Amino acid sequence: MTTALAIAAAPVPQAGVDLLRIVQINEEIKRVVGVSFKINIMALNAIFLAKRAGTAARGFGVLSNELRVFSQNLRCCMQTLTGLIHGCVNEVSLVLQDNRLARLLGETAKLAPQQATLAGVMARRSRQSEQHLEQLFRLRRQLERALEEVFQMVELGGVLAKSAKIEAAYGQSFAPSLAQVSGEFDGVVEEIRGSLESLRRSPFFAGNRDR
Amino acid sequence: MKTTKTIFQDGDHKWVAIVRDPQKPNHLIDTNEYLVTHGGRGLVLDPGGAEIFPAVFSALSAEFDPSALAGVFASHQDPDCCSSLALWLEFNPAMRCYVSWMWSGFLPHFGGSAETFIPIPDQGLDIPLDGLMLQAIPAHYLHSSGNFHLYDKQAKILFSGDVGAALLPPGMDGLFVEDFDAHIGHAEGFHKRWMGSNEAKRDWCERVSQLDIDLLCPQHGAIYRGADVQRFINWFDELPVGILSR
């Protein structure tokens, strides 16, 4: 759809719906960031616990430290997602603005058909609008790819948590406490996985397949 | 669509009122836009909100080539005055917008670039239009804290923004005030509430009493002409406004 009149006839509410979906994605991202802070604190406590347990929990200590690094990396990735989300909000806002301007220019063209300048203005607006839609499409894809990368990272986090569970069994007298902590790790990583799964299913990404 | 009415013409010097759109949705306040042309250039006064742009543009373009518009005069910052700015600039990015310095940082939210705005200092400004000199007359605190009216000495016309505005009932939509006493009742509530200061009002009344005015053209309602101009100024001078009017 490249003509100005075609843009004017485009389904205006879509951008508004997109904005709502972006807000929902952002809320989920904030939830994951909150949980990643929780992992960091839990990992710190686990490291102290492993130190108290001594050589029997050395492996557990190493894994706890890895989980701490995982939490920091996860936060970095979520920052990238937040940056992309801000970019999406910006582009969707421009698309909303384009839609409004296209509607008003379309109405103007109907009322002042004799104005030759209108066609030029509408064609220019149409090109700009097309660029905004292209940019939004690109951002959607980037966001989808970045989300996939986070998902891979969380898979690794899951492996770490499960390995910690195994290591906990070797913790001798500390085994019950270490098992409890590693169980909590596993639960939290599952929580993140659930959030990411719901993000993956967001209808916002359907825009990538529509185009 | 809005209609255009020529309210002054002397050769190529012209004032056109763009008024009364029967198709206008009721939830939008009715506004008057004015076009001043001189030589080959034009200036639109309070060009209106974005939603009424199609009606204003089409009416104006029937009278004047919009690409020859030199600029926009915004009496103040309200959306019904100039939220259509971005759309006008689509047609002619070289258009300039004259507005109080106070609002020159706010109006870019409607559109335009750093070059678009010409801030008017508090004491006013002479605005050239192809050889014609128009005067931005201070009207601060009369509805807005940074507010200007536009006076054309040659045409003896004062564009008075919200001063003189009346919210007219259906059926009473003539272009000119025909019966001052009947009309002014529809202006009273508006002025009492929207004009912020009696002191500012007195200053304005004194200032404009010294001008030679044939037509006093508000942004809403009907135009005052002849003796009704002074009648309005006297009425306004007496009217308690703002917080003191409670």
PDB file of C-alpha atoms in Angstrom, chain B residues 23-222:
ATOM      1  CA  GLN B  23     -20.881  19.806   9.273  1.00  0.00           C
ATOM      2  CA  LYS B  24     -18.737  20.630  12.311  1.00  0.00           C
ATOM      3  CA  PRO B  25     -19.158  18.020  15.062  1.00  0.00           C
ATOM      4  CA  ASN B  26     -20.938  19.506  18.089  1.00  0.00           C
ATOM      5  CA  HIS B  27     -18.245  18.476  20.527  1.00  0.00           C
ATOM      6  CA  LEU B  28     -15.802  20.943  18.955  1.00  0.00           C
ATOM      7  CA  ILE B  29     -16.131  24.609  19.831  1.00  0.00           C
ATOM      8  CA  ASP B  30     -16.963  26.757  16.815  1.00  0.00           C
ATOM      9  CA  THR B  31     -14.117  29.016  15.742  1.00  0.00           C
ATOM     10  CA  ASN B  32     -13.605  31.878  13.318  1.00  0.00           C
ATOM     11  CA  GLU B  33     -10.433  31.926  11.293  1.00  0.00           C
ATOM     12  CA  TYR B  34      -9.263  35.017   9.461  1.00  0.00           C
ATOM     13  CA  LEU B  35      -7.063  35.462   6.432  1.00  0.00           C
ATOM     14  CA  VAL B  36      -5.280  38.734   5.764  1.00  0.00           C
ATOM     15  CA  THR B  37      -3.854  39.124   2.283  1.00  0.00           C
ATOM     16  CA  HIS B  38      -1.730  41.910   0.893  1.00  0.00           C
ATOM     17  CA  GLY B  39       0.112  41.924  -2.385  1.00  0.00           C
ATOM     18  CA  GLY B  40       0.681  38.293  -3.118  1.00  0.00           C
ATOM     19  CA  ARG B  41       1.090  37.086   0.463  1.00  0.00           C
ATOM     20  CA  GLY B  42      -1.261  35.972   3.193  1.00  0.00           C
ATOM     21  CA  LEU B  43      -1.351  35.482   6.951  1.00  0.00           C
ATOM     22  CA  VAL B  44      -3.826  33.167   8.717  1.00  0.00           C
ATOM     23  CA  LEU B  45      -4.963  34.285  12.155  1.00  0.00           C
ATOM     24  CA  ASP B  46      -5.669  31.502  14.660  1.00  0.00           C
ATOM     25  CA  PRO B  47      -5.874  28.860  11.925  1.00  0.00           C
ATOM     26  CA  GLY B  48      -7.809  26.466  14.165  1.00  0.00           C
ATOM     27  CA  GLY B  49      -7.593  22.936  15.475  1.00  0.00           C
ATOM     28  CA  ALA B  50      -6.292  19.942  13.528  1.00  0.00           C
ATOM     29  CA  GLU B  51      -9.743  18.373  13.276  1.00  0.00           C
ATOM     30  CA  ILE B  52     -11.187  21.360  11.428  1.00  0.00           C
ATOM     31  CA  PHE B  53      -8.180  21.763   9.144  1.00  0.00           C
ATOM     32  CA  PRO B  54      -9.914  20.150   6.128  1.00  0.00           C
ATOM     33  CA  ALA B  55     -12.828  22.599   6.393  1.00  0.00           C
ATOM     34  CA  VAL B  56     -10.587  25.656   6.901  1.00  0.00           C
ATOM     35  CA  PHE B  57      -8.063  24.688   4.238  1.00  0.00           C
ATOM     36  CA  SER B  58     -10.674  23.985   1.587  1.00  0.00           C
ATOM     37  CA  ALA B  59     -12.532  27.233   2.311  1.00  0.00           C
ATOM     38  CA  LEU B  60      -9.330  29.247   2.329  1.00  0.00           C
ATOM     39  CA  SER B  61      -7.954  27.668  -0.825  1.00  0.00           C
ATOM     40  CA  ALA B  62     -11.082  28.697  -2.706  1.00  0.00           C
ATOM     41  CA  GLU B  63     -10.043  32.311  -1.994  1.00  0.00           C
ATOM     42  CA  PHE B  64      -6.269  32.215  -1.896  1.00  0.00           C
ATOM     43  CA  ASP B  65      -3.367  29.999  -2.920  1.00  0.00           C
ATOM     44  CA  PRO B  66      -2.268  28.323   0.350  1.00  0.00           C
ATOM     45  CA  SER B  67       1.296  28.007  -0.917  1.00  0.00           C
ATOM     46  CA  ALA B  68       1.495  31.831  -0.856  1.00  0.00           C
ATOM     47  CA  LEU B  69       0.811  31.952   2.879  1.00  0.00           C
ATOM     48  CA  ALA B  70       3.671  33.658   4.668  1.00  0.00           C
ATOM     49  CA  GLY B  71       2.644  32.566   8.096  1.00  0.00           C
ATOM     50  CA  VAL B  72       0.321  32.031  10.970  1.00  0.00           C
ATOM     51  CA  PHE B  73      -0.521  34.406  13.797  1.00  0.00           C
ATOM     52  CA  ALA B  74      -1.461  32.560  16.972  1.00  0.00           C
ATOM     53  CA  SER B  75      -3.121  34.801  19.542  1.00  0.00           C
ATOM     54  CA  HIS B  76      -2.244  32.257  22.214  1.00  0.00           C
ATOM     55  CA  GLN B  77      -1.442  28.607  22.786  1.00  0.00           C
ATOM     56  CA  ASP B  78      -4.802  26.874  22.778  1.00  0.00           C
ATOM     57  CA  PRO B  79      -5.448  23.853  20.530  1.00  0.00           C
ATOM     58  CA  ASP B  80      -8.505  25.487  18.973  1.00  0.00           C
ATOM     59  CA  CYS B  81      -6.175  28.312  17.886  1.00  0.00           C
ATOM     60  CA  CYS B  82      -3.358  26.451  16.260  1.00  0.00           C
ATOM     61  CA  SER B  83      -3.160  22.677  16.706  1.00  0.00           C
ATOM     62  CA  SER B  84      -3.493  22.479  12.897  1.00  0.00           C
ATOM     63  CA  LEU B  85      -0.039  24.035  12.580  1.00  0.00           C
ATOM     64  CA  ALA B  86       1.659  20.771  11.524  1.00  0.00           C
ATOM     65  CA  LEU B  87      -0.813  20.373   8.685  1.00  0.00           C
ATOM     66  CA  TRP B  88      -0.292  23.922   7.384  1.00  0.00           C
ATOM     67  CA  LEU B  89       3.451  23.346   7.477  1.00  0.00           C
ATOM     68  CA  GLU B  90       2.992  20.236   5.332  1.00  0.00           C
ATOM     69  CA  PHE B  91       1.968  22.578   2.542  1.00  0.00           C
ATOM     70  CA  ASN B  92       4.524  25.220   3.151  1.00  0.00           C
ATOM     71  CA  PRO B  93       7.353  24.466   5.590  1.00  0.00           C
ATOM     72  CA  ALA B  94       8.637  28.020   5.124  1.00  0.00           C
ATOM     73  CA  MET B  95       5.564  29.416   6.914  1.00  0.00           C
ATOM     74  CA  ARG B  96       6.356  31.259  10.112  1.00  0.00           C
ATOM     75  CA  CYS B  97       4.292  31.244  13.265  1.00  0.00           C
ATOM     76  CA  TYR B  98       4.062  34.453  15.284  1.00  0.00           C
ATOM     77  CA  VAL B  99       3.242  33.747  18.904  1.00  0.00           C
ATOM     78  CA  SER B 100       4.021  35.152  22.349  1.00  0.00           C
ATOM     79  CA  TRP B 101       7.550  34.276  23.440  1.00  0.00           C
ATOM     80  CA  MET B 102       5.896  32.479  26.338  1.00  0.00           C
ATOM     81  CA  TRP B 103       4.360  29.878  24.060  1.00  0.00           C
ATOM     82  CA  SER B 104       7.098  29.582  21.455  1.00  0.00           C
ATOM     83  CA  GLY B 105       8.534  26.587  23.303  1.00  0.00           C
ATOM     84  CA  PHE B 106       5.120  24.955  23.767  1.00  0.00           C
ATOM     85  CA  LEU B 107       3.684  25.286  20.262  1.00  0.00           C
ATOM     86  CA  PRO B 108       6.383  23.088  18.668  1.00  0.00           C
ATOM     87  CA  HIS B 109       4.457  20.243  20.323  1.00  0.00           C
ATOM     88  CA  PHE B 110       1.832  20.915  17.638  1.00  0.00           C
ATOM     89  CA  GLY B 111       4.492  20.886  14.893  1.00  0.00           C
ATOM     90  CA  GLY B 112       7.173  23.010  13.269  1.00  0.00           C
ATOM     91  CA  SER B 113      10.909  23.309  13.659  1.00  0.00           C
ATOM     92  CA  ALA B 114      13.233  25.736  15.435  1.00  0.00           C
ATOM     93  CA  GLU B 115      12.917  28.107  12.464  1.00  0.00           C
ATOM     94  CA  THR B 116       9.121  28.088  12.428  1.00  0.00           C
ATOM     95  CA  PHE B 117       8.480  30.292  15.438  1.00  0.00           C
ATOM     96  CA  ILE B 118       8.887  34.020  15.711  1.00  0.00           C
ATOM     97  CA  PRO B 119       8.446  34.875  19.392  1.00  0.00           C
ATOM     98  CA  ILE B 120       6.596  38.117  20.049  1.00  0.00           C
ATOM     99  CA  PRO B 121       8.035  40.112  22.962  1.00  0.00           C
ATOM    100  CA  ASP B 122       5.614  41.242  25.681  1.00  0.00           C
ATOM    101  CA  GLN B 123       5.379  44.801  24.375  1.00  0.00           C
ATOM    102  CA  GLY B 124       4.243  43.642  20.908  1.00  0.00           C
ATOM    103  CA  LEU B 125       5.714  43.475  17.432  1.00  0.00           C
ATOM    104  CA  ASP B 126       5.265  44.888  13.949  1.00  0.00           C
ATOM    105  CA  ILE B 127       4.586  42.058  11.547  1.00  0.00           C
ATOM    106  CA  PRO B 128       5.324  42.760   7.871  1.00  0.00           C
ATOM    107  CA  LEU B 129       3.210  41.253   5.109  1.00  0.00           C
ATOM    108  CA  ASP B 130       4.341  42.151   1.610  1.00  0.00           C
ATOM    109  CA  GLY B 131       4.577  45.865   2.388  1.00  0.00           C
ATOM    110  CA  LEU B 132       1.693  45.966   4.876  1.00  0.00           C
ATOM    111  CA  MET B 133       2.621  46.431   8.520  1.00  0.00           C
ATOM    112  CA  LEU B 134       0.415  44.659  11.041  1.00  0.00           C
ATOM    113  CA  GLN B 135       0.744  45.226  14.779  1.00  0.00           C
ATOM    114  CA  ALA B 136       0.687  42.560  17.468  1.00  0.00           C
ATOM    115  CA  ILE B 137      -1.124  44.287  20.360  1.00  0.00           C
ATOM    116  CA  PRO B 138      -0.565  42.989  23.921  1.00  0.00           C
ATOM    117  CA  ALA B 139      -3.602  41.405  25.563  1.00  0.00           C
ATOM    118  CA  HIS B 140      -1.861  39.468  28.312  1.00  0.00           C
ATOM    119  CA  TYR B 141      -3.941  37.688  30.946  1.00  0.00           C
ATOM    120  CA  LEU B 142      -7.042  38.102  28.827  1.00  0.00           C
ATOM    121  CA  HIS B 143      -7.667  34.398  28.614  1.00  0.00           C
ATOM    122  CA  SER B 144      -3.968  33.559  28.356  1.00  0.00           C
ATOM    123  CA  SER B 145      -0.968  34.873  30.246  1.00  0.00           C
ATOM    124  CA  GLY B 146       0.879  35.493  26.967  1.00  0.00           C
ATOM    125  CA  ASN B 147      -1.735  36.803  24.575  1.00  0.00           C
ATOM    126  CA  PHE B 148      -1.745  39.057  21.523  1.00  0.00           C
ATOM    127  CA  HIS B 149      -4.287  40.610  19.220  1.00  0.00           C
ATOM    128  CA  LEU B 150      -3.541  41.788  15.697  1.00  0.00           C
ATOM    129  CA  TYR B 151      -4.299  45.272  14.466  1.00  0.00           C
ATOM    130  CA  ASP B 152      -4.398  46.366  10.858  1.00  0.00           C
ATOM    131  CA  LYS B 153      -4.203  50.137  10.777  1.00  0.00           C
ATOM    132  CA  GLN B 154      -5.102  50.410   7.110  1.00  0.00           C
ATOM    133  CA  ALA B 155      -8.141  48.171   7.244  1.00  0.00           C
ATOM    134  CA  LYS B 156      -9.047  49.432  10.760  1.00  0.00           C
ATOM    135  CA  ILE B 157      -9.562  45.887  11.905  1.00  0.00           C
ATOM    136  CA  LEU B 158      -8.599  44.397  15.257  1.00  0.00           C
ATOM    137  CA  PHE B 159      -8.446  40.622  15.497  1.00  0.00           C
ATOM    138  CA  SER B 160      -9.205  40.198  19.182  1.00  0.00           C
ATOM    139  CA  GLY B 161      -8.756  36.462  19.792  1.00  0.00           C
ATOM    140  CA  ASP B 162     -10.972  35.386  22.689  1.00  0.00           C
ATOM    141  CA  VAL B 163     -11.855  38.947  23.696  1.00  0.00           C
ATOM    142  CA  GLY B 164     -15.317  39.653  22.324  1.00  0.00           C
ATOM    143  CA  ALA B 165     -16.044  35.969  21.927  1.00  0.00           C
ATOM    144  CA  ALA B 166     -19.612  34.813  22.361  1.00  0.00           C
ATOM    145  CA  LEU B 167     -20.970  31.295  22.538  1.00  0.00           C
ATOM    146  CA  LEU B 168     -24.022  31.716  20.365  1.00  0.00           C
ATOM    147  CA  PRO B 169     -27.037  29.406  20.505  1.00  0.00           C
ATOM    148  CA  PRO B 170     -28.226  27.592  17.383  1.00  0.00           C
ATOM    149  CA  GLY B 171     -30.018  29.884  14.981  1.00  0.00           C
ATOM    150  CA  MET B 172     -28.106  32.934  16.173  1.00  0.00           C
ATOM    151  CA  ASP B 173     -25.110  32.564  13.963  1.00  0.00           C
ATOM    152  CA  GLY B 174     -24.930  35.740  11.915  1.00  0.00           C
ATOM    153  CA  LEU B 175     -21.469  36.958  10.949  1.00  0.00           C
ATOM    154  CA  PHE B 176     -21.964  40.411  12.497  1.00  0.00           C
ATOM    155  CA  VAL B 177     -23.488  41.501  15.793  1.00  0.00           C
ATOM    156  CA  GLU B 178     -26.894  42.874  14.821  1.00  0.00           C
ATOM    157  CA  ASP B 179     -28.443  43.495  18.235  1.00  0.00           C
ATOM    158  CA  PHE B 180     -25.731  44.301  20.767  1.00  0.00           C
ATOM    159  CA  ASP B 181     -27.939  43.909  23.851  1.00  0.00           C
ATOM    160  CA  ALA B 182     -29.201  40.521  22.744  1.00  0.00           C
ATOM    161  CA  HIS B 183     -25.744  39.396  21.733  1.00  0.00           C
ATOM    162  CA  ILE B 184     -23.726  40.474  24.734  1.00  0.00           C
ATOM    163  CA  GLY B 185     -25.606  38.152  27.097  1.00  0.00           C
ATOM    164  CA  HIS B 186     -23.948  35.262  25.267  1.00  0.00           C
ATOM    165  CA  ALA B 187     -20.517  36.831  25.831  1.00  0.00           C
ATOM    166  CA  GLU B 188     -20.857  37.654  29.526  1.00  0.00           C
ATOM    167  CA  GLY B 189     -20.288  34.252  31.162  1.00  0.00           C
ATOM    168  CA  PHE B 190     -17.383  33.521  28.866  1.00  0.00           C
ATOM    169  CA  HIS B 191     -15.617  36.802  29.656  1.00  0.00           C
ATOM    170  CA  LYS B 192     -16.236  36.600  33.395  1.00  0.00           C
ATOM    171  CA  ARG B 193     -14.704  33.141  33.598  1.00  0.00           C
ATOM    172  CA  TRP B 194     -12.000  33.165  30.951  1.00  0.00           C
ATOM    173  CA  MET B 195     -10.489  36.613  31.439  1.00  0.00           C
ATOM    174  CA  GLY B 196      -8.088  36.441  34.318  1.00  0.00           C
ATOM    175  CA  SER B 197      -7.527  39.967  35.526  1.00  0.00           C
ATOM    176  CA  ASN B 198      -9.463  43.224  35.857  1.00  0.00           C
ATOM    177  CA  GLU B 199      -6.223  45.170  35.743  1.00  0.00           C
ATOM    178  CA  ALA B 200      -5.192  43.507  32.474  1.00  0.00           C
ATOM    179  CA  LYS B 201      -8.669  44.101  31.099  1.00  0.00           C
ATOM    180  CA  ARG B 202      -8.509  47.845  31.934  1.00  0.00           C
ATOM    181  CA  ASP B 203      -5.066  48.094  30.298  1.00  0.00           C
ATOM    182  CA  TRP B 204      -6.415  46.464  27.174  1.00  0.00           C
ATOM    183  CA  CYS B 205      -9.517  48.669  27.062  1.00  0.00           C
ATOM    184  CA  GLU B 206      -7.362  51.767  27.365  1.00  0.00           C
ATOM    185  CA  ARG B 207      -4.940  50.526  24.723  1.00  0.00           C
ATOM    186  CA  VAL B 208      -7.529  49.610  22.108  1.00  0.00           C
ATOM    187  CA  SER B 209      -9.664  52.721  22.766  1.00  0.00           C
ATOM    188  CA  GLN B 210      -6.816  54.662  21.224  1.00  0.00           C
ATOM    189  CA  LEU B 211      -6.969  52.623  18.029  1.00  0.00           C
ATOM    190  CA  ASP B 212      -9.185  53.454  15.093  1.00  0.00           C
ATOM    191  CA  ILE B 213     -11.290  50.292  14.756  1.00  0.00           C
ATOM    192  CA  ASP B 214     -14.092  49.581  12.310  1.00  0.00           C
ATOM    193  CA  LEU B 215     -14.289  45.858  12.938  1.00  0.00           C
ATOM    194  CA  LEU B 216     -13.461  43.944  16.092  1.00  0.00           C
ATOM    195  CA  CYS B 217     -13.103  40.299  15.093  1.00  0.00           C
ATOM    196  CA  PRO B 218     -13.141  37.625  17.802  1.00  0.00           C
ATOM    197  CA  GLN B 219     -12.174  33.983  17.434  1.00  0.00           C
ATOM    198  CA  HIS B 220     -15.654  32.798  18.465  1.00  0.00           C
ATOM    199  CA  GLY B 221     -19.050  34.274  17.695  1.00  0.00           C
ATOM    200  CA  ALA B 222     -19.952  37.404  15.744  1.00  0.00           C
TER     201      ALA B 222
END
